[in-house]
Coordinates of C-alpha atoms in Angstrom, one line a residue:
M375 CA 13.9 19.4 -16.3
S376 CA 12.0 21.2 -13.5
A377 CA 10.3 19.4 -10.6
V378 CA 6.9 20.4 -11.9
A379 CA 7.6 18.9 -15.3
I380 CA 8.9 15.7 -13.8
L381 CA 5.9 15.3 -11.6
V382 CA 3.4 16.1 -14.4
I383 CA 5.1 13.4 -16.6
A384 CA 5.0 11.0 -13.7
T385 CA 1.3 11.5 -13.2
M386 CA 0.6 11.0 -16.9
A387 CA 2.8 7.8 -16.8
F388 CA 0.8 6.4 -13.9
S389 CA -2.4 7.0 -15.7
A390 CA -1.1 5.1 -18.7
V391 CA 0.2 2.2 -16.4
M392 CA -3.3 1.8 -14.9
A393 CA -4.9 1.9 -18.3
V394 CA -2.7 -1.0 -19.3
A395 CA -3.7 -2.7 -16.0
W396 CA -7.3 -2.3 -17.0
L397 CA -6.6 -3.9 -20.4
V398 CA -4.7 -6.8 -18.8
Q399 CA -7.5 -7.5 -16.2
R400 CA -10.1 -7.4 -19.0
V401 CA -8.1 -9.9 -21.2
T402 CA -7.3 -12.3 -18.3
G403 CA -10.5 -11.9 -16.3
N404 CA -8.2 -11.5 -13.2
D405 CA -8.6 -8.1 -11.5
G406 CA -5.7 -8.9 -9.2
W407 CA -3.4 -7.6 -11.9
A408 CA -4.5 -4.1 -11.1
D409 CA -2.7 -4.2 -7.7
V410 CA 0.4 -5.7 -9.3
F411 CA 0.7 -2.8 -11.8
W412 CA -0.1 -0.3 -9.1
S413 CA 2.6 -1.6 -6.7
F414 CA 5.3 -1.8 -9.3
G415 CA 4.2 1.4 -10.9
V416 CA 4.5 3.5 -7.7
G417 CA 8.0 2.2 -7.0
T418 CA 9.3 2.5 -10.6
I419 CA 7.8 5.9 -11.4
A420 CA 8.8 7.4 -8.0
A421 CA 12.4 6.1 -8.3
L422 CA 12.7 7.4 -11.8
A423 CA 11.3 10.8 -10.9
V424 CA 13.8 11.2 -8.1
Y425 CA 16.7 9.8 -10.2
V426 CA 16.3 12.1 -13.2
S427 CA 15.9 15.2 -11.0
S428 CA 18.8 17.6 -10.8
D429 CA 17.3 19.5 -7.9
M430 CA 18.4 17.2 -5.2
V431 CA 20.8 18.8 -2.7
S432 CA 21.8 15.6 -1.0
A433 CA 22.9 12.6 -3.2
D434 CA 22.8 10.4 -0.1
R435 CA 19.1 11.3 0.7
K436 CA 18.3 10.9 -3.0
Y437 CA 19.6 7.3 -3.1
L438 CA 18.3 6.5 0.3
V439 CA 14.7 7.4 -0.9
I440 CA 15.2 5.5 -4.2
T441 CA 16.4 2.4 -2.3
L442 CA 13.5 2.5 0.2
V443 CA 10.7 2.9 -2.4
L444 CA 12.2 0.2 -4.7
I445 CA 12.5 -2.3 -1.9
W446 CA 8.9 -1.6 -0.8
S447 CA 7.7 -1.9 -4.4
L448 CA 9.6 -5.1 -5.1
R449 CA 8.4 -6.8 -1.9
L450 CA 4.7 -5.8 -2.2
G451 CA 4.5 -6.2 -6.0
G452 CA 6.2 -9.5 -5.9
H453 CA 3.9 -10.8 -3.2
I454 CA 0.8 -9.7 -5.0
L455 CA 2.2 -11.1 -8.3
V456 CA 2.6 -14.5 -6.8
R457 CA -0.8 -14.4 -5.2
T458 CA -2.4 -13.3 -8.4
L459 CA -0.8 -16.1 -10.4
K460 CA -1.7 -18.7 -7.8
N461 CA -5.1 -17.7 -6.5
G462 CA -6.7 -15.9 -9.4
D463 CA -9.2 -13.0 -9.0
D464 CA -9.2 -10.8 -6.0
P465 CA -12.5 -11.1 -4.1
R466 CA -12.6 -7.4 -3.4
Y467 CA -12.7 -6.6 -7.1
A468 CA -15.1 -9.5 -7.8
R469 CA -17.6 -8.0 -5.4
L470 CA -17.3 -4.6 -7.1
R471 CA -17.9 -6.1 -10.5
H472 CA -21.0 -7.9 -9.1
E473 CA -22.3 -4.6 -7.6
W474 CA -21.6 -2.6 -10.8
G475 CA -23.4 -5.2 -13.1
P476 CA -23.4 -4.4 -16.8
N477 CA -21.4 -1.1 -16.2
A478 CA -18.5 -3.0 -14.5
A479 CA -16.0 -2.6 -17.3
S480 CA -16.3 1.2 -17.7
R481 CA -16.6 1.8 -13.9
M482 CA -13.5 -0.4 -13.3
F483 CA -11.5 1.8 -15.8
F484 CA -12.3 4.9 -13.9
F485 CA -11.8 3.2 -10.6
L486 CA -8.3 2.2 -11.7
Q487 CA -7.7 5.8 -12.8
S488 CA -8.6 7.0 -9.3
Q489 CA -5.9 4.6 -8.1
A490 CA -3.5 6.1 -10.6
F491 CA -4.2 9.5 -9.0
A492 CA -3.6 8.2 -5.5
G493 CA -0.4 6.6 -6.8
A494 CA 0.7 9.9 -8.3
M495 CA 0.2 11.6 -4.9
L496 CA 2.5 9.1 -3.3
V497 CA 5.1 9.6 -6.0
I498 CA 5.0 13.4 -5.3
C499 CA 5.5 12.7 -1.5
V500 CA 8.5 10.5 -2.2
Y501 CA 9.9 13.2 -4.5
V502 CA 9.4 15.9 -1.9
A503 CA 11.1 13.8 0.8
A504 CA 14.1 13.2 -1.4
S505 CA 14.3 17.0 -2.2
R506 CA 14.8 18.1 1.4
P507 CA 17.6 20.7 1.1
D508 CA 19.9 19.5 3.9
A509 CA 23.2 18.3 2.4
E510 CA 23.9 15.6 5.1
L511 CA 21.7 12.8 6.3
E512 CA 20.4 13.5 9.8
F513 CA 18.7 11.6 12.6
P514 CA 15.1 11.9 11.0
D515 CA 16.5 10.3 7.8
Y516 CA 17.8 7.3 9.7
L517 CA 14.6 7.1 11.8
G518 CA 12.5 7.2 8.6
A519 CA 14.6 4.4 7.1
L520 CA 14.2 2.3 10.3
I521 CA 10.5 2.8 10.2
M522 CA 10.3 1.6 6.6
L523 CA 12.4 -1.5 7.4
V524 CA 10.2 -2.3 10.4
A525 CA 7.1 -1.9 8.2
L526 CA 8.5 -4.1 5.5
L527 CA 9.4 -6.8 8.0
G528 CA 6.1 -6.6 9.8
E529 CA 4.1 -6.8 6.5
A530 CA 6.2 -9.7 5.3
V531 CA 5.7 -11.6 8.6
A532 CA 1.9 -11.0 8.4
D533 CA 1.8 -12.2 4.8
W534 CA 3.8 -15.3 5.7
Q535 CA 1.7 -16.1 8.8
L536 CA -1.5 -15.9 6.7
R537 CA 0.0 -18.1 3.9
K538 CA 1.1 -20.7 6.5
F539 CA -2.3 -20.7 8.2
A540 CA -4.2 -21.0 4.9
S541 CA -1.9 -23.8 3.6
D542 CA -2.9 -26.1 6.5
P543 CA -5.9 -28.2 5.4
A544 CA -7.1 -28.3 9.0
N545 CA -7.7 -24.6 8.8
Y546 CA -10.0 -24.7 5.8
G547 CA -13.0 -22.4 6.4
K548 CA -11.4 -20.9 9.6
V549 CA -10.3 -17.4 10.3
C550 CA -6.6 -16.7 10.7
N551 CA -6.1 -15.5 14.3
V552 CA -2.5 -16.4 15.0
G553 CA 0.6 -14.2 15.5
L554 CA 0.1 -10.7 14.3
W555 CA -3.4 -11.6 13.2
S556 CA -4.4 -12.0 16.8
W557 CA -3.5 -8.3 17.4
S558 CA -5.0 -6.8 14.3
R559 CA -7.6 -8.1 11.8
H560 CA -5.5 -6.4 9.0
P561 CA -1.8 -6.3 10.2
N562 CA -0.6 -6.3 6.6
Y563 CA -2.6 -3.1 6.0
F564 CA -1.3 -1.5 9.2
F565 CA 2.3 -2.1 8.3
E566 CA 1.7 -0.9 4.8
W567 CA 0.4 2.4 6.3
L568 CA 3.3 2.6 8.7
G569 CA 5.8 2.4 5.9
W570 CA 4.5 5.6 4.4
T571 CA 5.1 7.5 7.6
S572 CA 8.8 7.1 7.0
Y573 CA 8.8 9.8 4.3
V574 CA 7.4 12.3 6.7
F575 CA 10.5 11.9 8.9
I576 CA 12.8 12.1 5.9
G577 CA 11.1 15.0 4.2
A578 CA 9.8 17.2 7.0
D579 CA 12.2 19.9 8.1
F580 CA 11.7 20.4 11.8
D581 CA 13.7 23.6 11.7
G582 CA 11.1 25.2 9.5
D583 CA 13.3 25.9 6.5
Y584 CA 11.5 23.5 4.1
A585 CA 7.8 24.1 4.3
H586 CA 7.2 21.8 1.3
G587 CA 8.4 18.9 3.4
W588 CA 5.2 18.8 5.3
L589 CA 3.4 17.7 2.1
T590 CA 4.7 14.2 2.8
L591 CA 2.0 14.0 5.4
V592 CA -0.3 13.4 2.5
A593 CA 1.1 9.9 2.0
P594 CA 0.2 8.3 5.4
V595 CA -3.1 10.2 5.5
L596 CA -4.1 9.1 2.0
M597 CA -3.0 5.5 2.7
Y598 CA -4.9 5.3 5.9
V599 CA -8.1 6.5 4.2
L600 CA -7.7 4.1 1.3
L601 CA -6.8 1.1 3.4
R602 CA -9.0 1.6 6.4
H603 CA -12.1 3.1 4.7
V604 CA -12.1 2.6 1.0
S605 CA -10.4 -0.2 -1.0
G606 CA -8.8 -2.2 1.8
V607 CA -10.7 -3.1 5.0
P608 CA -14.4 -2.6 4.1
P609 CA -14.6 -4.9 1.0
L610 CA -12.4 -7.5 2.6
E611 CA -14.5 -7.5 5.8
Q612 CA -17.6 -7.9 3.7
H613 CA -16.1 -10.8 1.9
M614 CA -15.0 -12.5 5.2
L615 CA -18.4 -12.0 6.7
A616 CA -20.0 -13.6 3.6
T617 CA -17.7 -16.6 3.6
R618 CA -16.9 -17.1 7.3
G619 CA -20.1 -15.8 9.0
S620 CA -20.2 -16.2 12.8
A621 CA -16.5 -17.2 13.1
F622 CA -15.5 -13.9 11.6
R623 CA -18.0 -11.9 13.8
D624 CA -16.4 -13.5 16.8
Y625 CA -13.0 -12.6 15.5
Q626 CA -14.2 -9.0 15.0
R627 CA -15.4 -8.8 18.6
R628 CA -12.0 -9.7 20.1
T629 CA -9.5 -8.3 17.6
S630 CA -8.6 -4.7 16.7
I631 CA -9.6 -3.7 13.2
F632 CA -6.4 -1.9 12.2
F633 CA -4.0 -0.7 14.9
P634 CA -2.5 -3.7 16.7
R635 CA -3.4 -4.2 20.4
P636 CA -3.6 -7.3 22.6
P637 CA -6.7 -9.4 21.8
R638 CA -9.6 -9.2 24.2

């Protein structure tokens, strides 16, 4: 099967996955399921697309990429699954439903299909990275793997710090500003973005023999736009301002919004 056919099928599969996610969130009334399906969908579809391809020159690179995307998917998807089962609806989606009013159901369907399109773009980037035509793993491959592992660890630590802060009754109604959260208002999103830069190092051929490899730049650019400007930071900051008020505004003044830096 050609690479084009594999990626077309992967895109169609992702559309179907997010259609099922829409049905599940409609039945359960919990929109958090959309992110569960998306996270597991990216990892599963990307890994399968790379696995079934016969165009990979390096088996080592093929299985390196499969391992990285599956570890990422299981960690993120598992975290969101636990959060969805425990906490119920995601406030970002709840705000969208409120803004959309009576058209919320249909608009949510097309919104999730746009997420399917974004997920398909990430699958293509993973596939392109695995397809780099160098037979042996080289320094950029190892550097990409290291960046992904750092990103996974950083995001896991950020999630743990937030859970620990929120679990303390003394912190009820307060803003988490400890650990990584004192360096960035959204360290989990930063490390999520960082992880997608790993495929640029794995896929980009710095000798100029694999021009397609530079398509992997789409992954970190797309994730930055989505996380920083669309579905990540803006709705979450609106929610925090609505629920935490002046405490969150003070937090905004002294803490970087995305890229970590020492607090003011």
